[in-house]
Coordinates of C-alpha atoms and ligand atoms in Angstrom, one line a residue:
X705 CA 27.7 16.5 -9.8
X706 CA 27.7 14.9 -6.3
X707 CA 28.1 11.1 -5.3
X708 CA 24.9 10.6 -4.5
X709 CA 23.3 12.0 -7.7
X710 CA 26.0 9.8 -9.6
X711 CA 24.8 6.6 -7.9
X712 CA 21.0 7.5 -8.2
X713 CA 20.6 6.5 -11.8
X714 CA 23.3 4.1 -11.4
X715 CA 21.2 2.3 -8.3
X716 CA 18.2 2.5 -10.9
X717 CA 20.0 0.7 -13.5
X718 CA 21.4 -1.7 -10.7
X719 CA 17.7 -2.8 -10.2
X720 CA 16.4 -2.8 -13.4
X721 CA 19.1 -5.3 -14.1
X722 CA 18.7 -7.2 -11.4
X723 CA 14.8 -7.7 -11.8
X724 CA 15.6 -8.0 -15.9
X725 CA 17.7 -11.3 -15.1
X726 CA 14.4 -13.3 -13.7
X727 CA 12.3 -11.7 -16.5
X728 CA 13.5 -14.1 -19.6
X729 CA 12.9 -11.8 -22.0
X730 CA 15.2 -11.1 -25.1
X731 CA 18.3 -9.0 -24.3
X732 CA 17.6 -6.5 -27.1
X733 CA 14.7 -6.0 -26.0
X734 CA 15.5 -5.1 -22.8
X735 CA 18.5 -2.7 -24.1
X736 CA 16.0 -1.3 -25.4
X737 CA 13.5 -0.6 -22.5
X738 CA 16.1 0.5 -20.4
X739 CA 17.7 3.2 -22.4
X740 CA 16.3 6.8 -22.3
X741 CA 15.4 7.5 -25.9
X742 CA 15.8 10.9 -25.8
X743 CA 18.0 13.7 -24.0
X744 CA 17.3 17.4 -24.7
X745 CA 19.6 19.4 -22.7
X746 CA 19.3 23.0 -22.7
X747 CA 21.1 26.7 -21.6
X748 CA 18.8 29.7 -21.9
X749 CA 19.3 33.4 -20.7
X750 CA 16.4 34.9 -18.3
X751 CA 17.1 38.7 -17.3
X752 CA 17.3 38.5 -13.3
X753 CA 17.8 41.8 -11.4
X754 CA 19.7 43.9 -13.8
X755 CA 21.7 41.0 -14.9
X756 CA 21.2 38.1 -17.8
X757 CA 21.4 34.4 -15.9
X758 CA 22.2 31.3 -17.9
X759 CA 19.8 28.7 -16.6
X760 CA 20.7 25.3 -17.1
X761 CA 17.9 22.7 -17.6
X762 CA 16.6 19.2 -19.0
X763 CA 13.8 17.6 -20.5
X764 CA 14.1 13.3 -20.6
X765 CA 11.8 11.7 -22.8
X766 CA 13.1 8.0 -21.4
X767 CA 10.5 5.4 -23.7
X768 CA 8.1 6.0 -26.7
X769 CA 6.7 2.9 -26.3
X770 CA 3.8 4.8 -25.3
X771 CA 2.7 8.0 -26.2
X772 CA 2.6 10.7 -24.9
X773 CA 5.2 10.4 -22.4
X774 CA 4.3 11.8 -18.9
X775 CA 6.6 13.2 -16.1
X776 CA 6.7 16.0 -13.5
X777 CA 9.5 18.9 -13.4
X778 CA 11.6 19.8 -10.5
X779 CA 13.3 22.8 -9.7
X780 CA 16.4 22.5 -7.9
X781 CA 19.8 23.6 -7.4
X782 CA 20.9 19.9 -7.5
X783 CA 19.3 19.4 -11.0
X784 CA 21.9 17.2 -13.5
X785 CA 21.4 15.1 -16.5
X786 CA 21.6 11.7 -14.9
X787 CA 19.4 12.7 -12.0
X788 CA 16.7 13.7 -14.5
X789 CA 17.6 10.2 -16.7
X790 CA 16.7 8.4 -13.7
X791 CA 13.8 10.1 -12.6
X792 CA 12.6 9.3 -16.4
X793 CA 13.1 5.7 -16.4
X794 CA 11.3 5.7 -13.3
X795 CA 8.3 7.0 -14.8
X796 CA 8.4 4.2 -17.2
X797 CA 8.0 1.1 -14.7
X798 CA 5.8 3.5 -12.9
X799 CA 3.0 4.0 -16.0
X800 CA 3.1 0.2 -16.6
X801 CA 2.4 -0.6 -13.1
X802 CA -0.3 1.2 -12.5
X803 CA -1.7 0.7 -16.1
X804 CA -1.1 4.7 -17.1
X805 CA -1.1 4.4 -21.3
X806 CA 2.0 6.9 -21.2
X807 CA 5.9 6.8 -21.8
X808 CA 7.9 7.6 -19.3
X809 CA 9.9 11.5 -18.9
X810 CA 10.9 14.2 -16.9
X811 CA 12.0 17.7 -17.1
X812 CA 14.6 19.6 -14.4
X813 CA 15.3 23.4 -14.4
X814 CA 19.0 23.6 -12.3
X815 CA 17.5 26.4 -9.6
X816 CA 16.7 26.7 -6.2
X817 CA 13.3 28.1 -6.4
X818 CA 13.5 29.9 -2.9
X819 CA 16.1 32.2 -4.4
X820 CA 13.9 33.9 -6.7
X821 CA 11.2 35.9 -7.1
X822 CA 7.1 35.1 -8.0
X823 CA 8.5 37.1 -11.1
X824 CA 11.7 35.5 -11.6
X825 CA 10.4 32.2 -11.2
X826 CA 7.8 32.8 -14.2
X827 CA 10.1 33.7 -16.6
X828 CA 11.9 31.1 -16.1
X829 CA 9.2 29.0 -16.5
X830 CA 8.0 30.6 -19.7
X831 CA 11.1 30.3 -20.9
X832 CA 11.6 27.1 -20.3
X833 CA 8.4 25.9 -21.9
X834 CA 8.8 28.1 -25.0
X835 CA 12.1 25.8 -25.5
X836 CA 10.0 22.6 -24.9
X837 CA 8.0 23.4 -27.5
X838 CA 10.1 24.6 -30.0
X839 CA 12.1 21.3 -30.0
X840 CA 8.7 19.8 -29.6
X841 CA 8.9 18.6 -26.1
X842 CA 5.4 19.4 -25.1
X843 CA 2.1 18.7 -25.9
X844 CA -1.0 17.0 -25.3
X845 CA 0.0 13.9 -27.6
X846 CA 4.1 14.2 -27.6
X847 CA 5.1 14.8 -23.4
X848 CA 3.0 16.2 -20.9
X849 CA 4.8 17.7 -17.8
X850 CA 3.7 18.0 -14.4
X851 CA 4.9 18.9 -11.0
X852 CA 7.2 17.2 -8.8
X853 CA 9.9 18.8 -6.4
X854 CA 9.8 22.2 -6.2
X855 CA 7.3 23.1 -8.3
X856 CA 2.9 23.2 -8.1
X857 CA 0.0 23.7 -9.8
X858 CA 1.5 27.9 -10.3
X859 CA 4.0 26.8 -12.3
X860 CA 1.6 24.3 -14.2
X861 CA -0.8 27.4 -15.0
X862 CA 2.1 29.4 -16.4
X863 CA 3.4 26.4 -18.6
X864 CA -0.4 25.9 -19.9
X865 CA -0.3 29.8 -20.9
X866 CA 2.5 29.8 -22.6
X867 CA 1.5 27.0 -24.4
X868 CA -1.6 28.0 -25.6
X869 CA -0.2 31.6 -26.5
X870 CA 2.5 30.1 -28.8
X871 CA 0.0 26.9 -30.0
X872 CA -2.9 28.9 -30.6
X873 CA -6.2 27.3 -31.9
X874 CA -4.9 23.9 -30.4
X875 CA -7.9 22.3 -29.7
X876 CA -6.8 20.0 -26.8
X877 CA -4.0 22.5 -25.6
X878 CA -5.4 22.1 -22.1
X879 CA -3.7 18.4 -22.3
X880 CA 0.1 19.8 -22.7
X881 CA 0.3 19.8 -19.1
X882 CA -1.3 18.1 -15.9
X883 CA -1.4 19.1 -12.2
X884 CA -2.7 22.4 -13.1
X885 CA -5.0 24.7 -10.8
X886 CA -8.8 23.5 -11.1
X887 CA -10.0 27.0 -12.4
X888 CA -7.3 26.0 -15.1
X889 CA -8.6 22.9 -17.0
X890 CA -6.8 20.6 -13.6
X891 CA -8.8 18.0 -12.0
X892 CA -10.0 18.1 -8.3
X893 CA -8.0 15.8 -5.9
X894 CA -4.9 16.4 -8.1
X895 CA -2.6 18.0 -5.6
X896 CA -3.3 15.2 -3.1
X897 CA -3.2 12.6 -5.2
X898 CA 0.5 11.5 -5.3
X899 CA 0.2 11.5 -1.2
X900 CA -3.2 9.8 -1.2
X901 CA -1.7 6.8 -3.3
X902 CA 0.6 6.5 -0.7
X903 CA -1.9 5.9 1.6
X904 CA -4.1 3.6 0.0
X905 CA -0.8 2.0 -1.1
X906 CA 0.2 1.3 2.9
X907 CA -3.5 0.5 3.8
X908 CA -3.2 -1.8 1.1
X909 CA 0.5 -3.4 2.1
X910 CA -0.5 -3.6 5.9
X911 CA -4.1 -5.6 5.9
X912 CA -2.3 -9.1 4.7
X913 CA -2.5 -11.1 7.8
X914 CA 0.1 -13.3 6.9
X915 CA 2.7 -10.6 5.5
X916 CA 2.5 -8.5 8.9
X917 CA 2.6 -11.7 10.8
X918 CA 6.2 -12.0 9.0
X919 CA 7.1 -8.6 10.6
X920 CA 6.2 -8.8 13.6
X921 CA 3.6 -6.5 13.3
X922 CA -0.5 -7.0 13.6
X923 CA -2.6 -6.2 10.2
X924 CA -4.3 -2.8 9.4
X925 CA -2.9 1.1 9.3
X926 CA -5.1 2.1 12.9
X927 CA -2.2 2.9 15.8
X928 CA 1.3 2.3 12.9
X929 CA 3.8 4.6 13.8
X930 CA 5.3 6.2 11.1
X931 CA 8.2 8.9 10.6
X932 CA 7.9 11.5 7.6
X933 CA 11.1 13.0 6.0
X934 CA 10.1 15.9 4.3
X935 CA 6.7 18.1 4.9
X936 CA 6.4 19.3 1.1
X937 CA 3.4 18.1 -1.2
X938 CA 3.9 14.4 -0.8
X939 CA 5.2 14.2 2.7
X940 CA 2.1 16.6 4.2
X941 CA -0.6 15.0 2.5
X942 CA 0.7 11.2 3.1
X943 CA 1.0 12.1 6.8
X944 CA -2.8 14.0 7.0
X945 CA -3.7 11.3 5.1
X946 CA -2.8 8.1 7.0
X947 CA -3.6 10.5 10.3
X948 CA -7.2 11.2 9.7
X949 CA -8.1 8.2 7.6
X950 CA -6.0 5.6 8.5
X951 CA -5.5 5.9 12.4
X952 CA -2.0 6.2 12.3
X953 CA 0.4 8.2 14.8
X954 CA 3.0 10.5 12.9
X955 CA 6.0 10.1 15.9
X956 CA 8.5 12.4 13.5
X957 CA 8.7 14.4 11.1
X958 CA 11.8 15.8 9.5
X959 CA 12.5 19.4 7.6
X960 CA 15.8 20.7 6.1
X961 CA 15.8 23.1 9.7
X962 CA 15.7 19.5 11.4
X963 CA 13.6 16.5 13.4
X964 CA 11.0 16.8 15.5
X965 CA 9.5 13.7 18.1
X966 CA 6.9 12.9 20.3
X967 CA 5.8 9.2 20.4
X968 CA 2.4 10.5 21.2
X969 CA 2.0 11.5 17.5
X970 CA 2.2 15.0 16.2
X971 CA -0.9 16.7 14.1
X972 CA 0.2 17.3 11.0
X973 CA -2.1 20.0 10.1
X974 CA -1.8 22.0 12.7
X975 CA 2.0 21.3 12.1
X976 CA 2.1 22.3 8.4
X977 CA 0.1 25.6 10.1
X978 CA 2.9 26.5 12.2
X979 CA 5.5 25.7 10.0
X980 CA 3.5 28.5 7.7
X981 CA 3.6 31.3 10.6
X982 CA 7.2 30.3 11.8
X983 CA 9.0 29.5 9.0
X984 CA 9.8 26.3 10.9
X985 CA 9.1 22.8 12.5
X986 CA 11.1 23.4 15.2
X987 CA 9.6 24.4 18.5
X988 CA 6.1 23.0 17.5
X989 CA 4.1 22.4 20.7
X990 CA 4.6 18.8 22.5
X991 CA 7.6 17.9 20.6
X992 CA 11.1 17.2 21.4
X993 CA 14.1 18.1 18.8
X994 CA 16.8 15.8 17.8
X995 CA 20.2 16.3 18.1
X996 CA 21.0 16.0 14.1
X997 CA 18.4 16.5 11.3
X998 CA 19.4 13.0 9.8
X999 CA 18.4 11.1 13.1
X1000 CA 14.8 11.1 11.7
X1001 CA 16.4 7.5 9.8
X1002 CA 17.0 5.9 13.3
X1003 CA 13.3 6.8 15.0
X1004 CA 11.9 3.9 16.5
X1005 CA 8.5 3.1 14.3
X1006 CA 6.7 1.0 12.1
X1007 CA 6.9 2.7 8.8
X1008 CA 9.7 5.2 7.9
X1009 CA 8.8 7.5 5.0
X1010 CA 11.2 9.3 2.6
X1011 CA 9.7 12.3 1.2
X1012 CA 12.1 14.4 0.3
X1013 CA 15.0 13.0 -2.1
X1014 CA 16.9 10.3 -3.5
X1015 CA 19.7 8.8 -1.6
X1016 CA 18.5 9.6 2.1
X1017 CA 19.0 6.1 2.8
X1018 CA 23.1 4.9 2.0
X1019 CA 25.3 2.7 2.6
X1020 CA 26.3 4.8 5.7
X1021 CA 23.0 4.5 7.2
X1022 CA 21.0 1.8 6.5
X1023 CA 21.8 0.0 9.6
X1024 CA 20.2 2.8 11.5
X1025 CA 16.7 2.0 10.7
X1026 CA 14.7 0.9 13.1
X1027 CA 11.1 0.5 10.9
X1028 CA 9.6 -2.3 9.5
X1029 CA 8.6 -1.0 6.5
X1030 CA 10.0 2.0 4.6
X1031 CA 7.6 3.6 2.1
X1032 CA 9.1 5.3 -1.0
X1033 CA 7.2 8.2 -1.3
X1034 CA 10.0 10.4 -2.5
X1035 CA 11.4 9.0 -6.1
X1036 CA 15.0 6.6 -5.0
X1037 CA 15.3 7.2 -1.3
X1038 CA 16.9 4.1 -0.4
X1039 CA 20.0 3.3 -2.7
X1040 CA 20.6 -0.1 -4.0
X1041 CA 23.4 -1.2 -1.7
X1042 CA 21.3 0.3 1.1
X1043 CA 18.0 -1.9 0.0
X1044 CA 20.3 -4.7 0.3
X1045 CA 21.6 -4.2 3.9
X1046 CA 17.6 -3.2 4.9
X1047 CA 16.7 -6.3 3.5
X1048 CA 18.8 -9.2 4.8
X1049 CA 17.6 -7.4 8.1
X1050 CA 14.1 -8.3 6.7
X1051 CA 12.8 -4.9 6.3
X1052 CA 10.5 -4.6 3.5
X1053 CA 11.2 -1.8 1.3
X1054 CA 8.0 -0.6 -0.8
X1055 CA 9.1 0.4 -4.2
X1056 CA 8.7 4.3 -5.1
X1057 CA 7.6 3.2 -8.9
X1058 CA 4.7 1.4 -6.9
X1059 CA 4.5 3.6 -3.6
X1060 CA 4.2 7.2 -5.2
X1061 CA 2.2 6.7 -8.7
X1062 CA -0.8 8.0 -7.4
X1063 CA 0.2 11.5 -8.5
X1064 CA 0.8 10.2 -12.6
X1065 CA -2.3 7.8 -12.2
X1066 CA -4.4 11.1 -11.7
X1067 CA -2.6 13.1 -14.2
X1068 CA -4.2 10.6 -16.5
X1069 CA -7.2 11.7 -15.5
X1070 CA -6.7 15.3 -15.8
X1071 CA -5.2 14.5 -19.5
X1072 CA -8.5 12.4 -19.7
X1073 CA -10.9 15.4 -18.9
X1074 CA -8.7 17.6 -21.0
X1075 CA -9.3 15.5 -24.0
X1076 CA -13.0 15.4 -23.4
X1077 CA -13.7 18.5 -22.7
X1078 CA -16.3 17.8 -20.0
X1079 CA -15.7 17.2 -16.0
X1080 CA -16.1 13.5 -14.9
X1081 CA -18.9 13.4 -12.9
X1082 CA -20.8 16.2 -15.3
X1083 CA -23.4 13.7 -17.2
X1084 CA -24.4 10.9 -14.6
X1085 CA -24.2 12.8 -11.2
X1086 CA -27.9 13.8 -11.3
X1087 CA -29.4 10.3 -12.8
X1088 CA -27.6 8.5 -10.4
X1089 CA -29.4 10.7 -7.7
X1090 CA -32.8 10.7 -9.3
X1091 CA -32.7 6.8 -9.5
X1092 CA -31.3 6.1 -5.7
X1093 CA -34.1 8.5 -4.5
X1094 CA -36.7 6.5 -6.1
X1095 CA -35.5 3.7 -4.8
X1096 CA -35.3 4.9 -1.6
X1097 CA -39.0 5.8 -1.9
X1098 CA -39.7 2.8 -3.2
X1099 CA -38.0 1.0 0.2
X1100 CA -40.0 3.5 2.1
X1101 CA -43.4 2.7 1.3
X1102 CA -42.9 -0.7 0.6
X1103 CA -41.8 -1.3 4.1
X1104 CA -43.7 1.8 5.9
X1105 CA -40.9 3.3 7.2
X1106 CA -39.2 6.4 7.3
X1107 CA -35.3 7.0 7.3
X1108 CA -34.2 10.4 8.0
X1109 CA -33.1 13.5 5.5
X1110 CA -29.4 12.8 7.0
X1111 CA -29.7 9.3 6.4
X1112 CA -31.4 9.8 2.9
X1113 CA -28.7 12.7 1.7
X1114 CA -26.0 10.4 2.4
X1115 CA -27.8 7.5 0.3
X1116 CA -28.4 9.6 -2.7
X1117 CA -25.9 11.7 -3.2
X1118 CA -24.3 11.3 -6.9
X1119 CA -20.7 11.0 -6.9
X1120 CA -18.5 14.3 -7.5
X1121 CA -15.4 15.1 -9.6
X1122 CA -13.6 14.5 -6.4
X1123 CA -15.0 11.4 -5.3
X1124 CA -14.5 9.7 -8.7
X1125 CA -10.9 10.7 -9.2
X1126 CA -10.7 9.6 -5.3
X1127 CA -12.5 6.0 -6.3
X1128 CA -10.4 5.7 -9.5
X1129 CA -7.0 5.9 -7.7
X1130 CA -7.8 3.6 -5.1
X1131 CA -8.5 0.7 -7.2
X1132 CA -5.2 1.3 -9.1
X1133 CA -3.4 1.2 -6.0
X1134 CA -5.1 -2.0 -5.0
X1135 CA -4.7 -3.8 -7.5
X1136 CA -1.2 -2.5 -8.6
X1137 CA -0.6 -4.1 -5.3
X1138 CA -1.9 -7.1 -5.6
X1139 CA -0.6 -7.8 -8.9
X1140 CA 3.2 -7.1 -7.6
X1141 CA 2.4 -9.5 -4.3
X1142 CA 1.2 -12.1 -6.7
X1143 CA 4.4 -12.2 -8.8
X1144 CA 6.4 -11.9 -5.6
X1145 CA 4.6 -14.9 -4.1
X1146 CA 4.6 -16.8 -7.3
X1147 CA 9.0 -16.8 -7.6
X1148 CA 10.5 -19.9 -6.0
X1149 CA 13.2 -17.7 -5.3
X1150 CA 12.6 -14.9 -2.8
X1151 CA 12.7 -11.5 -4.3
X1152 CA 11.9 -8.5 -3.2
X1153 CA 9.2 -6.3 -3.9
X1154 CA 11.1 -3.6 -6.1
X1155 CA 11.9 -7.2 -8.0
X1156 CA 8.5 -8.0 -8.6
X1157 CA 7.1 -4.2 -9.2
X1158 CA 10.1 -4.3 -12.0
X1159 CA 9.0 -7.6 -13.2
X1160 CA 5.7 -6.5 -13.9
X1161 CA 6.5 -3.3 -15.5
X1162 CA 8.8 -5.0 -17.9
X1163 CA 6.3 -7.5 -18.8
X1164 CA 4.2 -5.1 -19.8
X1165 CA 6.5 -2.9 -21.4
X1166 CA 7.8 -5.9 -23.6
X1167 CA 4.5 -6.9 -24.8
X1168 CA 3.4 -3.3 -26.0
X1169 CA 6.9 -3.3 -28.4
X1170 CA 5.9 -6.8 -29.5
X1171 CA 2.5 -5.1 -30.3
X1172 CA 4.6 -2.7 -32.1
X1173 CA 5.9 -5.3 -33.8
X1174 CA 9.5 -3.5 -33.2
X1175 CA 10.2 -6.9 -31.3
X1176 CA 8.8 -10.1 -32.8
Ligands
LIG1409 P1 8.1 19.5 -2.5 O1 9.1 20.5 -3.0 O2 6.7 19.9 -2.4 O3 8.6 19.0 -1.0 C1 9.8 18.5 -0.7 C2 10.1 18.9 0.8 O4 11.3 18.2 1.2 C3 10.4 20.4 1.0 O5 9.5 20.9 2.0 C4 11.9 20.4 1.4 O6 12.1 21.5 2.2 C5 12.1 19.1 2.0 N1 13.5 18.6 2.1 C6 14.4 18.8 1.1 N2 15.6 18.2 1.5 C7 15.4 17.8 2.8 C8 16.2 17.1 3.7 N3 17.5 16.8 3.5 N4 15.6 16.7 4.9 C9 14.3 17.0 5.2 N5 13.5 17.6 4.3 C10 14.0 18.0 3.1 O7 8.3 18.2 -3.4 P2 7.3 17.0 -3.6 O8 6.5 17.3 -4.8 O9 6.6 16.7 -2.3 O10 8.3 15.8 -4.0 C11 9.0 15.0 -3.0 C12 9.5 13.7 -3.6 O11 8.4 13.0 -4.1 C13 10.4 13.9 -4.7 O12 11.3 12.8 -4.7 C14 9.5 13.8 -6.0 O13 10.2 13.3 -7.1 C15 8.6 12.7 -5.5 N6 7.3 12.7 -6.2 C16 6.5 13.8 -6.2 C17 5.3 13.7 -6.9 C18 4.3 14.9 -6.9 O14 3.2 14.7 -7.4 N7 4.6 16.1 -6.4 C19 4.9 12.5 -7.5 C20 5.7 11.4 -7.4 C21 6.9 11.5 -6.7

C-alpha cells in the first residue's frame, strides 16, 4: 500500500476527531459513529485470456445507523482496504448532510479498468456482484452500490442483471443498484449529477457578499477562474457546468498525459471531444502545456478543483496553491496537514462530504423511483400544464392581450423527469450550504468548513442512534 493511501483514511479520522472534540457528544457514541461496522474483503478467480486471475476486492458497509447503506465502486489498480474504509466513512457525513436516509459504504475491485477488455471487465463485474450478494452485500434494502472512479452506468446495468438473475421475483430488484442507464430502471440527470452539485454547491459558496469580500474576491460564479484536475465524470461535467451556466473561465485542466493553460478559458466540450479523437488533452487548440503534469496545483485562479484522487494536495505542495478556494470534487484531495497549511494562508477549502454529494443525493432519487415503480414527473406533468394554460387564458382575455406561442410554451410547460431531479438537487445543495455556514458562523472559535460540515453530520448521526435508542 502506498503513503498516500495510508494517510487518506488516517487524514479522515484526523478530522472526524478534530470536528468530534467541539461536538460534546458522548465518547461512546462517537466510537461508535466513527468505526466502519463492517469489512467484507474478498479474492475471486475470473478466467482472463487463457489464464485464471485472482481479483482482489472490497465491499465497506461503514454505519447501519441507517439503512440501506449507499456507496459507489471504483475500479482501480490502487484499490486497498483502508482506501475503501475511508471512502465509506465519507459516505456517512455525506448522507447526513445532505439529508440522504442511507448509511454510509463503498465497494473497490483492485483493477485498472483500461487493461481489460468490454468482456473482461463484465465478468469481473458479475462476479463480483454474485459475491455481494451471497454474503448479502447488495440489495434494495441492505447496500445499494453505485459508480464512482472508474466505473459508469455499464457497469451499473451489468450489476442490476446479475442481480435480478440470481434474486428472481424480487419485486423492487431495480433498487439494488443506482446510477444505472435510463433504459435500465436509472433516473435522468444521474450521470451529471455528482458534477452538477458541484456547481450549485460553488454558485452557492461564492454569492455571500461578505464571505468573498474576506477573499478578496467580488460575489457570484460569472468570470471565476477555475483549474480542473481530472476530466472524468466529475471533473467534465463540473467544468461544462460552471462554463455554460455559471459564466466561469476553465484556465486548466489537468489529465494523467498532463496540464493544459490558456488564461483565456478553454471549452470544455469541445475539449472532452478532442480528448475522444486524440486520446489526449495535449495539443488542444489555443492552449499552452506545462512543464510537469502536477503544475496544474500552482495555476494562478480563483477556484482550484480536484477531480481526480485523494491526496493530490500534500504536505509537499500545499504552498503552491495559488486559488482562493479549492473545491473537493474528487473524495480527500487535500490531506489533513495540507488543509492546515492552505488554511492559515486563508484559503478556504470546501469539504468533498459537502462539495461532491450531489451524485448520492440523486441516487436517492433513482432508489426513490425504483421503489415506486413510476417516473417522477409521470402523474402531475399534464395537470400542471392543463391548469397554467387556463390560466394563461384566463390573463389573456381578462387583459385583451395576446402573448406569443414561444412565450406561452415556455409558461406552461410541466416539469420533466429531468427538471425535477435538476430542482431537487439544487435545493439540497443550498441548503446543505447554508446549514454548514450557519454552524460555522455560529462557533466563537473559528473553524473551518470541513469542521462545521462534520459538525452537522455528527449531530445528525447522534440523534438517529438516540432514536434507536442504542444511545440514551
Ligand atoms: P472517472 O474515472 O470518471 O474520472 C477520473 C479521471 O481522473 C480520469 O479521467 C483519470 O484519467 C483522471 N486522473 C487520474 N489520475 C490523475 C492524475 N494524477 N492527474 C490528472 N488526472 C488524473 O472518476 P469520477 O467518477 O469522475 O470520480 C472522480 C473523483 O470523484 C473520485 O475521487 C470519486 O470518488 C469522486 N466522486 C465521484 C462520484 C461519481 O458520481 N462518479 C461521486 C462522488 C465523488
Amino acid at each position: 500500500m502506498s503513503n498516500k493511501q495510508a494517510r487518506f483514511y488516517e487524514s479522515v479520522l484526523a478530522n472526524f476527531d478534530r470536528a468530534a472534540a467541539y461536538s460534546g457528544l458522548p465518547s461512546g457514541l462517537l466510537k461508535q459513529i466513527r468505526a466502519c461496522n463492517a469489512v467484507y474483503q474478498m479474492r475471486f478467480p475470473v478466467k482472463i485470456g487463457n489464464k485464471y486471475e485472482v481479483i482482489e476486492a472490497y465491499r465497506v458497509q461503514h454505519s447501519h445507523h441507517r439503512l440501506p447503506t449507499k456507496g459507489g465502486i471504483r475500479f482501480s489498480h490502487h484499490v486497498n482496504q483502508e482506501e475503501v474504509m475511508a471512502l465509506a466513512s465519507l459516505m456517512t457525513y455525506k448522507c447526513a448532510i445532505v439529508d440522504v436516509p442511507f448509511g454510509g459504504a463503498k465497494g473497490g475491485v483492485k483493477v485498472s479498468p483500461r487493461s481489460y477488455s468490454e468482456n473482461e471487465l463484465e465478468r469481473i463485474t458479475r462476479r463480483y456482484t454474485t459475491e455481494l450478494i451471497r454474503k448479502n452485500f447488495i440489495g434494495p434494502g441492505t447496500d445499494v452500490p453505485a459508480p464512482d472512479y472508474g466505473t459508469g452506468p455499464r457497469e451499473m446495468a451489468w450489476i442490476l442483471d446479475t442481480y435480478q438473475v440470481l434474486k428472481n421475483g424480487e419485486i423492487d430488484a431495480l433498487g439494488c443498484v443506482t446510477g444505472k442507464p435510463v433504459s435500465h430502471g436509472g433516473i435522468a440527470g444521474r450521470t451529471e449529477a455528482t458534477g452538477r452539485g458541484v456547481f450549485y454547491g460553488l454558485r452557492e459558496i461564492v454569492s455571500y457578499a461578505d464571505d468573498m469580500a474576506e477573499l478578496g474576491l467580488k460575489p457570484g460564479m460569472k468570470g471565476k477562474t477555475i483549474v480542473i484536475q481530472g476530466l472524468g465524470n466529475v471533473g467534465t461535467y463540473t467544468g461544462s457546468i460552471c462554463q455554460k451556466e455559471g459564466g466561469a473561465i476553465i484556465v486548466g485542466v489537468s489529465e494523467i498525459e498532463g496540464t493544459i493553460y490558456n488564461k483565456t478559458g478553454i471549452d470544455i466540450d469541445k475539449l472532452v471531444k478532442f480528448r475522444k479523437k486524440t486520446g489526449s488533452i495535449l495539443g488542444f487548440p489555443g492552449t499552452t502545456t506545462l512543464k510537469e503534469r502536477n503544475d496544474w496545483v500552482g495555476i494562478e485562479c480563483d477556484i482550484l478543483i480536484p477531480a481526480a484522487l485523494e491526496s493530490q494536495i500534500r504536505e509537499d505542495n500545499a504552498d503552491l496553491v495559488k486559488a482562493k478556494i479549492i473545491g473537493e470534487a474528487a473524495n480527500g484531495p487535500v490531506t489533513d496537514v495540507a488543509e492546515d497549511m492552505l488554511s492559515k494562508r486563508g484559503i478556504v477549502v470546501v469539504p468533498d462530504m459537502y462539495l461532491n454529494a450531489g451524485g448520492v443525493t440523486v441516487s436517492y432519487f433513482e432508489w426513490l423511483k425504483n421503489l415506486s415503480h413510476m417516473r417522477f414527473g409521470r402523474l402531475q406533468k399534464r395537470f400542471d400544464q392543463n391548469t397554467y394554460s387556463n390560466i394563461v387564458d384566463i390573463v389573456e382575455k381578462t387583459t385583451g392581450k395576446k402573448i406569443t406561442n414561444k412565450e406561452k410554451a415556455m409558461i406552461v410547460r410541466g416539469a420533466d423527469e429531468v427538471d425535477l431531479v435538476r430542482s431537487g438537487l439544487e435545493e439540497t445543495m443550498i441548503n446543505a450550504y447554508k446549514q454548514i455556514r450557519e454552524i460555522k458562523k455560529r462557533k466563537k472559535k473559528p473553524i473551518t468548513l470541513r469542521e462545521a460540515a462534520f459538525l452537522n453530520a455528527l449531530q445528525k448521526i447522534a440523534s438517529d442512534y438516540m432514536q434507536l435508542g442504542v444511545f440514551p
